[in-house]
Structures are given as structure tokens and as C-alpha cells.
């Protein structure tokens, strides 16, 4: 998370909003990113999406269940769906987002139905913790634009500091699936990938019409 805070300050220097993300496996950083919304002129280029894409390339797989994702601000719903689809096992953020958060507001990260109905697509709900290095993360926002920081807190977009800076678990990881459910999900994922593969292009016979 400390690296994540450093990246959020780097984002400001690149004329981006101070959002950042780090993905770790076994205590080592696999991928990291900042927002690239301004630089790329693309509203979908959130830090979490950028980091998840990079982590899949580095590890050579889409299953990131053995990874932890750190964000300086709670992931939004758009970023929370890829977290569920890549089965990331743990989500940690510094600042909660009561208005936009993928757990606090929209509960994408905590929803059990999507993984029960479509286990071949969505992983079980991850463990979610909040408040880690809240003060340091908030200081970057406050330093970047004090008026903007006060305004978004007043509107409830970003949360106040947790009581006494407490770092707390908001949601425990879902219990592991039984062997039959895991086998079914694995087999279904393979079926979906095969069905999604584009059909080979058949060569067209050369026309003899004049």
C-alpha cells in the first residue's frame, strides 16, 4: 500500500487524478499502474483495470486467485467486475468510497449470486479490507487540491478517516467451494473459452463471373 500511495502522487505529476493500484503475489509486486484517463483520453483507463491486464500478462493466466490487489481508493464497479472475473482473492484499499465503491455502494465485490449462478465466469467474493494507510493516501489528495478534497468528502464521494485510523476487514473471503463445484467451474470455463473462440475463416472460391 505504501507503494500504491507513492504511485498516486506520481499520477498527479502526470496530470492525472491521484488513483493508483498495485497487485502482489506472495508478497512481491506483480503489476502496478496509475490512472491513464487523461493521458489516453479514455475514461475506461482506470488504474485497477490497467494493473489487472498487466498482471495477467506477467503471470500468463487469467486466474489471479493467489493475488492481492491494493488501491489507494476503493475500486469502482467497473473495476470490481474484472476483480471478480480474475478471481483475485484479496482486495485492500486506503480510502472508502460510499458513493462510487464496488463494495460500499454497489456491492459487486460482495455479491454471492453472480458466482453461484455463473461460477465459470465469476470467482467467489474476495476478502476486502479498508483503511490501510488512510492518512498517507488522503494526504496526497489534500496536497494535490485541498478544495477538491474537501468538496468530494462533503458530497460523500470519499469517506472520512476510519476511527483512530483503524485498518479493518470489511468482508471475509467466501468459503472455498467443494471439489465438485470447483471441477464444474473449471470445466465450464474451458467450454466457454472454446465457444468464444472465433471460427476459422473459410477461403472463398474464386468467382468465374465476368
Short mmCIF file of C-alpha atoms in Angstrom, two decimals:
data_model
loop_
_atom_site.label_atom_id
_atom_site.label_comp_id
_atom_site.label_asym_id
_atom_site.label_seq_id
_atom_site.Cartn_x
_atom_site.Cartn_y
_atom_site.Cartn_z
CA UNK A 1 0.00 0.00 0.00
CA UNK A 2 2.89 2.35 0.62
CA UNK A 3 3.97 1.84 -2.98
CA UNK A 4 0.39 2.49 -4.04
CA UNK A 5 0.42 5.84 -2.24
CA UNK A 6 3.69 6.75 -3.95
CA UNK A 7 2.14 5.95 -7.32
CA UNK A 8 -0.89 8.15 -6.61
CA UNK A 9 1.49 11.08 -6.09
CA UNK A 10 3.23 10.17 -9.35
CA UNK A 11 -0.17 10.23 -11.09
CA UNK A 12 -0.64 13.85 -10.04
CA UNK A 13 2.72 14.75 -11.58
CA UNK A 14 1.44 13.25 -14.83
CA UNK A 15 -1.69 15.43 -14.72
CA UNK A 16 -3.91 12.51 -13.70
CA UNK A 17 -6.25 12.22 -10.75
CA UNK A 18 -4.44 10.55 -7.81
CA UNK A 19 -5.65 6.98 -8.33
CA UNK A 20 -3.25 4.03 -8.25
CA UNK A 21 -3.15 0.28 -7.91
CA UNK A 22 -0.63 -2.47 -7.07
CA UNK A 23 -1.12 -6.23 -7.46
CA UNK A 24 1.01 -8.60 -5.36
CA UNK A 25 1.60 -12.34 -5.21
CA UNK A 26 3.46 -13.95 -2.30
CA UNK A 27 4.48 -10.51 -1.04
CA UNK A 28 6.06 -9.46 -4.35
CA UNK A 29 4.71 -6.84 -6.73
CA UNK A 30 3.42 -8.38 -9.95
CA UNK A 31 1.96 -5.26 -11.57
CA UNK A 32 1.30 -1.63 -10.76
CA UNK A 33 -0.49 1.21 -12.51
CA UNK A 34 -1.94 4.69 -12.25
CA UNK A 35 -4.97 6.13 -13.99
CA UNK A 36 -4.36 6.93 -17.66
CA UNK A 37 -7.72 8.56 -18.30
CA UNK A 38 -6.24 11.96 -19.18
CA UNK A 39 -3.12 10.71 -20.96
CA UNK A 40 -5.03 8.27 -23.18
CA UNK A 41 -8.24 10.29 -23.48
CA UNK A 42 -10.17 7.19 -22.39
CA UNK A 43 -12.47 7.10 -19.35
CA UNK A 44 -12.05 3.32 -19.01
CA UNK A 45 -8.31 3.52 -18.27
CA UNK A 46 -8.61 3.17 -14.51
CA UNK A 47 -5.59 2.07 -12.50
CA UNK A 48 -7.15 -1.24 -11.41
CA UNK A 49 -8.03 -2.24 -14.97
CA UNK A 50 -4.54 -1.37 -16.17
CA UNK A 51 -2.90 -3.35 -13.36
CA UNK A 52 -5.15 -6.39 -13.80
CA UNK A 53 -4.37 -6.50 -17.53
CA UNK A 54 -0.64 -6.29 -16.79
CA UNK A 55 -0.77 -8.95 -14.06
CA UNK A 56 -2.44 -11.44 -16.40
CA UNK A 57 0.32 -10.92 -18.96
CA UNK A 58 3.10 -11.23 -16.38
CA UNK A 59 1.68 -14.43 -14.85
CA UNK A 60 0.48 -15.84 -18.15
CA UNK A 61 -3.00 -16.65 -16.85
CA UNK A 62 -6.33 -15.02 -16.12
CA UNK A 63 -6.76 -16.69 -12.71
CA UNK A 64 -5.33 -14.29 -10.12
CA UNK A 65 -6.85 -16.03 -7.10
CA UNK A 66 -3.47 -16.12 -5.34
CA UNK A 67 -3.05 -12.35 -5.67
CA UNK A 68 -3.91 -9.29 -3.57
CA UNK A 69 -4.91 -6.03 -5.17
CA UNK A 70 -4.12 -2.75 -3.38
CA UNK A 71 -5.84 0.52 -4.34
CA UNK A 72 -5.48 3.90 -2.72
CA UNK A 73 -9.25 4.38 -3.23
CA UNK A 74 -11.95 1.69 -3.16
CA UNK A 75 -12.38 0.19 -6.66
CA UNK A 76 -15.44 1.38 -8.54
CA UNK A 77 -17.99 -1.08 -10.04
CA UNK A 78 -16.29 -1.00 -13.44
CA UNK A 79 -13.02 -2.13 -11.83
CA UNK A 80 -14.72 -4.54 -9.43
CA UNK A 81 -16.10 -6.79 -12.15
CA UNK A 82 -12.62 -7.65 -13.53
CA UNK A 83 -11.54 -8.31 -9.94
CA UNK A 84 -14.31 -10.87 -9.65
CA UNK A 85 -13.67 -12.33 -13.12
CA UNK A 86 -9.95 -12.83 -12.45
CA UNK A 87 -10.83 -14.30 -9.03
CA UNK A 88 -8.48 -12.05 -7.07
CA UNK A 89 -8.57 -13.37 -3.53
CA UNK A 90 -8.00 -10.21 -1.50
CA UNK A 91 -8.79 -6.52 -2.01
CA UNK A 92 -7.22 -3.81 0.17
CA UNK A 93 -7.80 -0.07 -0.14
CA UNK A 94 -6.99 3.01 1.90
CA UNK A 95 -9.98 5.30 1.30
CA UNK A 96 -13.56 4.02 1.12
CA UNK A 97 -15.93 5.45 -1.48
CA UNK A 98 -19.52 5.47 -0.14
CA UNK A 99 -20.86 6.95 -3.38
CA UNK A 100 -18.91 5.01 -6.01
CA UNK A 101 -17.38 2.00 -4.27
CA UNK A 102 -17.63 -1.50 -5.66
CA UNK A 103 -18.39 -2.79 -2.15
CA UNK A 104 -19.63 0.18 -0.12
CA UNK A 105 -22.22 1.35 -2.67
CA UNK A 106 -22.78 -1.27 -5.37
CA UNK A 107 -21.59 -4.48 -3.67
CA UNK A 108 -20.06 -6.07 -6.76
CA UNK A 109 -17.21 -7.33 -4.59
CA UNK A 110 -19.59 -8.82 -2.03
CA UNK A 111 -22.24 -10.32 -4.25
CA UNK A 112 -22.58 -14.11 -3.95
CA UNK A 113 -25.27 -14.57 -6.58
CA UNK A 114 -23.07 -13.88 -9.60
CA UNK A 115 -20.54 -16.53 -8.56
CA UNK A 116 -23.24 -19.04 -7.59
CA UNK A 117 -25.12 -18.66 -10.87
CA UNK A 118 -22.06 -18.24 -13.13
CA UNK A 119 -19.05 -19.88 -11.39
CA UNK A 120 -17.39 -20.35 -14.76
CA UNK A 121 -17.17 -16.55 -15.10
CA UNK A 122 -17.05 -15.01 -11.62
CA UNK A 123 -14.88 -16.07 -8.71
CA UNK A 124 -16.06 -16.24 -5.11
CA UNK A 125 -16.26 -12.99 -3.21
CA UNK A 126 -12.80 -11.82 -2.08
CA UNK A 127 -11.66 -10.74 1.34
CA UNK A 128 -11.95 -6.94 1.49
CA UNK A 129 -10.11 -4.65 3.93
CA UNK A 130 -10.17 -0.86 4.22
CA UNK A 131 -8.31 1.95 5.94
CA UNK A 132 -4.72 0.80 5.41
CA UNK A 133 -2.52 3.95 5.35
CA UNK A 134 -5.61 6.15 5.09
CA UNK A 135 -3.71 9.20 6.37
CA UNK A 136 -0.93 8.89 3.81
CA UNK A 137 -3.36 8.27 0.95
CA UNK A 138 -5.56 11.20 1.98
CA UNK A 139 -2.51 13.48 2.26
CA UNK A 140 -1.79 13.01 -1.45
CA UNK A 141 -5.31 14.09 -2.36
CA UNK A 142 -5.24 17.01 0.08
CA UNK A 143 -1.85 18.18 -1.21
CA UNK A 144 -2.98 17.90 -4.83
CA UNK A 145 -6.12 20.03 -4.42
CA UNK A 146 -7.34 20.92 -0.91
CA UNK A 147 -10.62 22.42 -2.12
CA UNK A 148 -11.43 19.45 -4.34
CA UNK A 149 -10.57 17.08 -1.47
CA UNK A 150 -12.94 18.88 0.91
CA UNK A 151 -15.66 19.01 -1.75
CA UNK A 152 -15.67 15.28 -2.58
CA UNK A 153 -15.64 14.39 1.10
CA UNK A 154 -18.51 16.80 1.79
CA UNK A 155 -20.52 15.15 -1.01
CA UNK A 156 -19.79 11.71 0.40
CA UNK A 157 -17.76 10.51 -2.59
CA UNK A 158 -14.79 9.65 -0.40
CA UNK A 159 -15.08 8.65 3.24
CA UNK A 160 -13.84 10.30 6.38
CA UNK A 161 -10.92 8.71 8.21
CA UNK A 162 -11.82 5.45 9.98
CA UNK A 163 -11.98 5.67 13.80
CA UNK A 164 -8.45 6.13 15.12
CA UNK A 165 -7.07 5.15 11.73
CA UNK A 166 -8.29 1.56 12.14
CA UNK A 167 -7.40 -0.84 9.35
CA UNK A 168 -10.28 -3.30 9.31
CA UNK A 169 -11.62 -6.23 7.34
CA UNK A 170 -15.00 -5.36 5.86
CA UNK A 171 -15.67 -8.75 4.34
CA UNK A 172 -14.17 -12.19 4.81
CA UNK A 173 -13.36 -14.34 1.81
CA UNK A 174 -16.11 -16.73 0.77
CA UNK A 175 -15.68 -20.33 1.95
CA UNK A 176 -13.83 -22.47 -0.54
CA UNK A 177 -16.05 -24.39 -2.92
CA UNK A 178 -16.34 -28.13 -2.62
CA UNK A 179 -14.37 -30.26 -5.10
CA UNK A 180 -17.44 -30.85 -7.29
CA UNK A 181 -18.18 -27.10 -7.63
CA UNK A 182 -14.51 -26.36 -8.39
CA UNK A 183 -14.45 -29.08 -11.05
CA UNK A 184 -17.67 -27.80 -12.58
CA UNK A 185 -16.38 -24.22 -12.67
CA UNK A 186 -13.09 -25.34 -14.25
CA UNK A 187 -14.83 -27.44 -16.90
CA UNK A 188 -17.31 -24.67 -17.65
CA UNK A 189 -14.56 -22.09 -18.12
CA UNK A 190 -12.94 -24.31 -20.73
CA UNK A 191 -16.27 -24.77 -22.50
CA UNK A 192 -16.93 -21.03 -22.55
CA UNK A 193 -13.45 -20.33 -23.96
CA UNK A 194 -13.95 -22.89 -26.74
CA UNK A 195 -17.38 -21.49 -27.63
CA UNK A 196 -15.97 -17.95 -27.64
CA UNK A 197 -13.09 -18.80 -29.98
CA UNK A 198 -13.65 -17.25 -33.43
CA UNK A 199 -14.46 -19.69 -36.20
CA UNK A 200 -11.70 -20.13 -38.77
CA UNK A 201 -12.21 -18.13 -41.92
CA UNK A 202 -13.03 -20.40 -44.85
CA UNK A 203 -11.38 -19.50 -48.13
CA UNK A 204 -13.92 -18.40 -50.71
CA UNK A 205 -14.00 -20.00 -54.10
CA UNK A 206 -12.72 -17.68 -56.80
CA UNK A 207 -15.53 -16.25 -58.85
CA UNK A 208 -15.61 -17.08 -62.54
CA UNK A 209 -18.25 -14.49 -63.37
CA UNK A 210 -17.25 -11.93 -65.98
#
